[in-house]
C-alpha cells in the first residue's frame, strides 16, 4: 500500500521524505490555508521537492474554469495529479483530462456510486473521506470495503486513495482491505512510528549499554 502525506507544509514534507516511506502528497485549499506564504508558490515548491504524485486541487466549480485551472496546475510538473471535486462538472473535467493523459484525483467521495462514476470517467484516484463519514455516525471503512469489492469485480484500474484518516487503526483496516493508498496527516504517521514498548525496550538497551561502558572504559564501535 502506498502512503501519501496529507499536508501542504513544506518542512514536514522535507522531513518525512527522508524516511523513505512517503510515496506522494495530497493537498487541498484548507491545508494550504494553514500555511504561511503564497499558496501558488507553496504548491510549486511541493511539486519540485516531491518525486512522487502530488495532488493539487482546483477551486472553480464550473466546467470551463475548472478545466482551465486543471491545465494550469498540470503544467507545474509531470508528477501533478489534478484534484477535482465529485460533481457533474467535475466528472466532465476528469473525462476531458483523461483524454489528454492528465492524472486526476476525484475528491469528496462519500458513496460507492460516486467512486464508480469517477472511475468510469477515468479518474486515476478516487478519495473517499472516511473520517468525515465517521463524524456523522456512518462507518467510513465500510465505504472503503465497498469500493475495493466493486473495483476488484470489474478489474477497474482507478486507485482507491483513502483520505480523511483520523487514527492509525484506519490505516491498518484500510491496508487489510486492500486500499491502494492512504493519505495521512503527519501526526498520524508519527503515531504509526511510535510504540510505548519500543520506547521502553530502547531505554533498557541504552541503560544496559551504559553499564557495559562502566566496566569497559575503552568501549567503542
Ligand atoms: O485530503 C483531505 C482529506 O484527507 C480531508 O481530511 O481531516 O479534513 O476530513 P479531513
Short mmCIF file of C-alpha atoms and ligand atoms in Angstrom, two decimals:
data_model
loop_
_atom_site.label_atom_id
_atom_site.label_comp_id
_atom_site.label_asym_id
_atom_site.label_seq_id
_atom_site.Cartn_x
_atom_site.Cartn_y
_atom_site.Cartn_z
CA UNK A 1 0.00 0.00 0.00
CA UNK A 2 1.28 3.46 -0.86
CA UNK A 3 1.46 6.15 1.79
CA UNK A 4 0.85 9.78 0.87
CA UNK A 5 1.21 12.74 3.23
CA UNK A 6 -1.90 14.88 3.55
CA UNK A 7 -0.30 18.27 4.09
CA UNK A 8 0.85 21.47 2.42
CA UNK A 9 3.61 22.02 4.97
CA UNK A 10 6.91 22.06 3.09
CA UNK A 11 9.05 21.48 6.19
CA UNK A 12 7.01 18.42 7.10
CA UNK A 13 7.23 17.06 3.57
CA UNK A 14 11.02 17.50 3.57
CA UNK A 15 11.30 15.85 7.00
CA UNK A 16 9.21 12.77 6.22
CA UNK A 17 10.60 12.41 2.70
CA UNK A 18 13.92 11.45 4.26
CA UNK A 19 12.37 8.38 5.92
CA UNK A 20 11.73 6.66 2.61
CA UNK A 21 8.12 5.84 3.48
CA UNK A 22 6.25 8.63 1.69
CA UNK A 23 5.15 7.92 -1.87
CA UNK A 24 3.23 11.11 -2.64
CA UNK A 25 1.41 14.19 -1.33
CA UNK A 26 -2.19 15.33 -1.24
CA UNK A 27 -3.12 18.96 -0.68
CA UNK A 28 -6.35 20.93 -0.68
CA UNK A 29 -7.34 24.59 -0.15
CA UNK A 30 -7.89 24.03 3.59
CA UNK A 31 -4.42 22.54 4.07
CA UNK A 32 -2.90 25.42 2.05
CA UNK A 33 -4.79 27.96 4.20
CA UNK A 34 -2.93 26.65 7.26
CA UNK A 35 0.46 27.57 5.77
CA UNK A 36 2.15 30.95 5.54
CA UNK A 37 3.05 32.48 2.17
CA UNK A 38 1.67 32.43 -1.33
CA UNK A 39 -0.25 29.16 -1.94
CA UNK A 40 0.73 29.01 -5.61
CA UNK A 41 4.41 29.17 -4.67
CA UNK A 42 3.82 26.53 -1.99
CA UNK A 43 2.18 24.18 -4.48
CA UNK A 44 5.02 24.64 -6.96
CA UNK A 45 7.61 24.04 -4.24
CA UNK A 46 5.88 20.80 -3.16
CA UNK A 47 5.79 19.56 -6.76
CA UNK A 48 9.51 20.32 -7.03
CA UNK A 49 10.65 18.57 -3.83
CA UNK A 50 8.39 15.52 -4.07
CA UNK A 51 9.29 12.97 -6.74
CA UNK A 52 6.03 11.04 -6.41
CA UNK A 53 2.49 12.16 -7.29
CA UNK A 54 1.28 15.48 -5.83
CA UNK A 55 -2.45 16.21 -5.80
CA UNK A 56 -3.29 19.89 -6.34
CA UNK A 57 -6.91 20.94 -6.17
CA UNK A 58 -8.95 23.21 -8.45
CA UNK A 59 -11.24 25.79 -6.86
CA UNK A 60 -13.61 26.58 -9.75
CA UNK A 61 -16.90 24.73 -9.87
CA UNK A 62 -17.98 25.23 -13.49
CA UNK A 63 -16.59 23.05 -16.27
CA UNK A 64 -14.73 25.67 -18.35
CA UNK A 65 -12.98 27.35 -15.44
CA UNK A 66 -12.22 24.03 -13.74
CA UNK A 67 -10.65 22.72 -16.95
CA UNK A 68 -8.63 25.92 -17.35
CA UNK A 69 -7.34 25.68 -13.76
CA UNK A 70 -6.57 21.98 -14.23
CA UNK A 71 -4.45 22.61 -17.32
CA UNK A 72 -2.51 25.31 -15.46
CA UNK A 73 -1.93 23.08 -12.42
CA UNK A 74 -0.82 20.19 -14.64
CA UNK A 75 1.95 22.44 -16.01
CA UNK A 76 3.54 22.78 -12.54
CA UNK A 77 5.22 19.40 -13.05
CA UNK A 78 4.91 15.92 -14.53
CA UNK A 79 4.04 14.49 -11.11
CA UNK A 80 0.94 16.69 -10.67
CA UNK A 81 -2.37 14.93 -10.15
CA UNK A 82 -5.26 17.34 -10.55
CA UNK A 83 -7.74 17.07 -7.71
CA UNK A 84 -11.31 17.53 -8.87
CA UNK A 85 -14.47 17.63 -6.73
CA UNK A 86 -17.09 14.91 -7.22
CA UNK A 87 -19.72 16.89 -9.11
CA UNK A 88 -21.27 16.60 -12.56
CA UNK A 89 -18.94 19.30 -13.92
CA UNK A 90 -16.07 17.58 -12.12
CA UNK A 91 -16.75 14.27 -13.87
CA UNK A 92 -16.80 16.04 -17.23
CA UNK A 93 -13.43 17.65 -16.42
CA UNK A 94 -11.99 14.25 -15.38
CA UNK A 95 -13.16 12.81 -18.70
CA UNK A 96 -11.51 15.66 -20.64
CA UNK A 97 -8.25 15.48 -18.66
CA UNK A 98 -8.08 11.70 -19.03
CA UNK A 99 -8.25 12.08 -22.82
CA UNK A 100 -5.27 14.46 -22.59
CA UNK A 101 -3.31 11.99 -20.42
CA UNK A 102 -3.52 14.18 -17.29
CA UNK A 103 -3.87 12.31 -13.99
CA UNK A 104 -6.79 13.09 -11.70
CA UNK A 105 -7.86 12.50 -8.12
CA UNK A 106 -11.60 12.80 -7.54
CA UNK A 107 -12.12 14.19 -4.07
CA UNK A 108 -15.03 14.43 -1.61
CA UNK A 109 -16.22 10.89 -2.33
CA UNK A 110 -18.83 9.73 0.20
CA UNK A 111 -20.52 6.83 -1.59
CA UNK A 112 -19.58 3.79 -3.67
CA UNK A 113 -21.73 5.12 -6.52
CA UNK A 114 -19.66 8.29 -6.63
CA UNK A 115 -16.47 6.21 -6.71
CA UNK A 116 -17.82 4.03 -9.52
CA UNK A 117 -18.77 7.04 -11.65
CA UNK A 118 -15.44 8.78 -11.03
CA UNK A 119 -13.62 5.61 -12.10
CA UNK A 120 -15.76 5.34 -15.24
CA UNK A 121 -14.93 8.95 -16.13
CA UNK A 122 -11.26 7.94 -16.00
CA UNK A 123 -10.05 9.06 -12.55
CA UNK A 124 -6.55 7.92 -11.64
CA UNK A 125 -7.51 8.02 -7.94
CA UNK A 126 -10.77 8.27 -6.00
CA UNK A 127 -10.63 9.73 -2.50
CA UNK A 128 -13.29 8.57 -0.04
CA UNK A 129 -13.25 10.78 3.09
CA UNK A 130 -13.67 8.16 5.77
CA UNK A 131 -13.14 10.32 8.89
CA UNK A 132 -15.86 12.72 7.83
CA UNK A 133 -18.28 9.79 7.44
CA UNK A 134 -17.34 8.59 10.94
CA UNK A 135 -18.02 12.15 12.17
CA UNK A 136 -21.67 11.91 11.13
CA UNK A 137 -22.17 8.45 12.64
CA UNK A 138 -21.60 6.41 9.48
CA UNK A 139 -18.80 3.81 9.13
CA UNK A 140 -16.20 5.26 6.79
CA UNK A 141 -14.33 1.98 6.46
CA UNK A 142 -17.45 0.28 5.09
CA UNK A 143 -17.18 2.59 2.10
CA UNK A 144 -13.58 1.51 1.56
CA UNK A 145 -14.65 -2.12 1.65
CA UNK A 146 -17.45 -1.50 -0.89
CA UNK A 147 -15.16 0.32 -3.30
CA UNK A 148 -12.46 -2.37 -3.04
CA UNK A 149 -15.08 -5.02 -3.86
CA UNK A 150 -16.57 -3.13 -6.81
CA UNK A 151 -13.21 -2.20 -8.36
CA UNK A 152 -11.97 -5.79 -7.99
CA UNK A 153 -15.14 -7.24 -9.55
CA UNK A 154 -14.72 -5.22 -12.71
CA UNK A 155 -10.93 -5.04 -12.81
CA UNK A 156 -11.09 -1.23 -12.55
CA UNK A 157 -7.63 0.31 -12.61
CA UNK A 158 -8.56 3.50 -10.71
CA UNK A 159 -6.67 3.56 -7.42
CA UNK A 160 -8.52 3.79 -4.14
CA UNK A 161 -6.94 6.57 -2.07
CA UNK A 162 -8.27 6.58 1.49
CA UNK A 163 -8.49 10.17 2.80
CA UNK A 164 -9.67 11.94 5.95
CA UNK A 165 -7.74 9.45 8.05
CA UNK A 166 -8.04 10.20 11.76
CA UNK A 167 -6.07 7.47 13.56
CA UNK A 168 -3.63 4.58 12.97
CA UNK A 169 -6.40 1.96 13.12
CA UNK A 170 -7.93 3.49 9.99
CA UNK A 171 -4.61 2.76 8.27
CA UNK A 172 -4.42 -0.88 9.39
CA UNK A 173 -8.03 -1.56 8.39
CA UNK A 174 -7.63 0.16 5.00
CA UNK A 175 -4.46 -1.86 4.36
CA UNK A 176 -6.21 -5.13 5.31
CA UNK A 177 -9.00 -4.30 2.87
CA UNK A 178 -6.50 -3.77 0.07
CA UNK A 179 -6.74 0.00 -0.42
CA UNK A 180 -4.11 1.21 -2.90
CA UNK A 181 -3.15 4.36 -1.00
CA UNK A 182 -3.78 6.08 2.33
CA UNK A 183 -3.07 9.75 2.74
CA UNK A 184 -2.05 10.69 6.25
CA UNK A 185 -1.68 13.91 8.21
CA UNK A 186 1.91 13.91 9.57
CA UNK A 187 0.74 13.37 13.17
CA UNK A 188 -0.82 10.02 12.20
CA UNK A 189 2.47 8.92 10.64
CA UNK A 190 4.18 9.88 13.93
CA UNK A 191 1.69 7.74 15.83
CA UNK A 192 2.37 4.81 13.48
CA UNK A 193 6.11 5.07 14.11
CA UNK A 194 5.93 5.17 17.89
CA UNK A 195 5.05 2.37 20.31
CA UNK A 196 5.44 2.55 24.12
CA UNK A 197 7.09 -0.89 24.18
CA UNK A 198 9.65 0.29 21.61
CA UNK A 199 10.47 3.30 23.84
CA UNK A 200 10.65 1.08 26.93
CA UNK A 201 12.82 -1.52 25.19
CA UNK A 202 15.18 1.15 23.86
CA UNK A 203 15.54 2.68 27.35
CA UNK A 204 16.63 -0.74 28.73
CA UNK A 205 19.10 -1.35 25.89
CA UNK A 206 20.67 2.06 26.45
CA UNK A 207 20.91 1.71 30.23
CA UNK A 208 22.43 -1.79 29.87
CA UNK A 209 24.99 -0.45 27.41
CA UNK A 210 25.87 2.29 29.93
CA UNK A 211 26.65 -0.47 32.48
CA UNK A 212 28.93 -2.14 29.94
CA UNK A 213 30.68 1.18 29.36
CA UNK A 214 31.38 1.47 33.09
CA UNK A 215 33.03 -1.97 33.14
CA UNK A 216 34.88 -1.37 29.84
CA UNK A 217 36.21 2.21 29.76
CA UNK A 218 37.55 1.95 26.19
CA UNK A 219 34.35 0.60 24.72
CA UNK A 220 33.71 1.97 21.21
CA UNK A 221 32.36 0.67 17.91
O1 LIG B 1 -7.15 15.28 1.65
C1 LIG B 1 -8.04 15.86 2.56
C2 LIG B 1 -8.76 14.89 3.42
O2 LIG B 1 -7.88 13.96 3.90
C3 LIG B 1 -9.60 15.61 4.43
O3 LIG B 1 -9.36 15.29 5.74
O4 LIG B 1 -9.43 15.63 8.18
O5 LIG B 1 -10.24 17.45 6.65
O6 LIG B 1 -11.54 15.35 6.92
P1 LIG B 1 -10.20 15.97 6.93
#
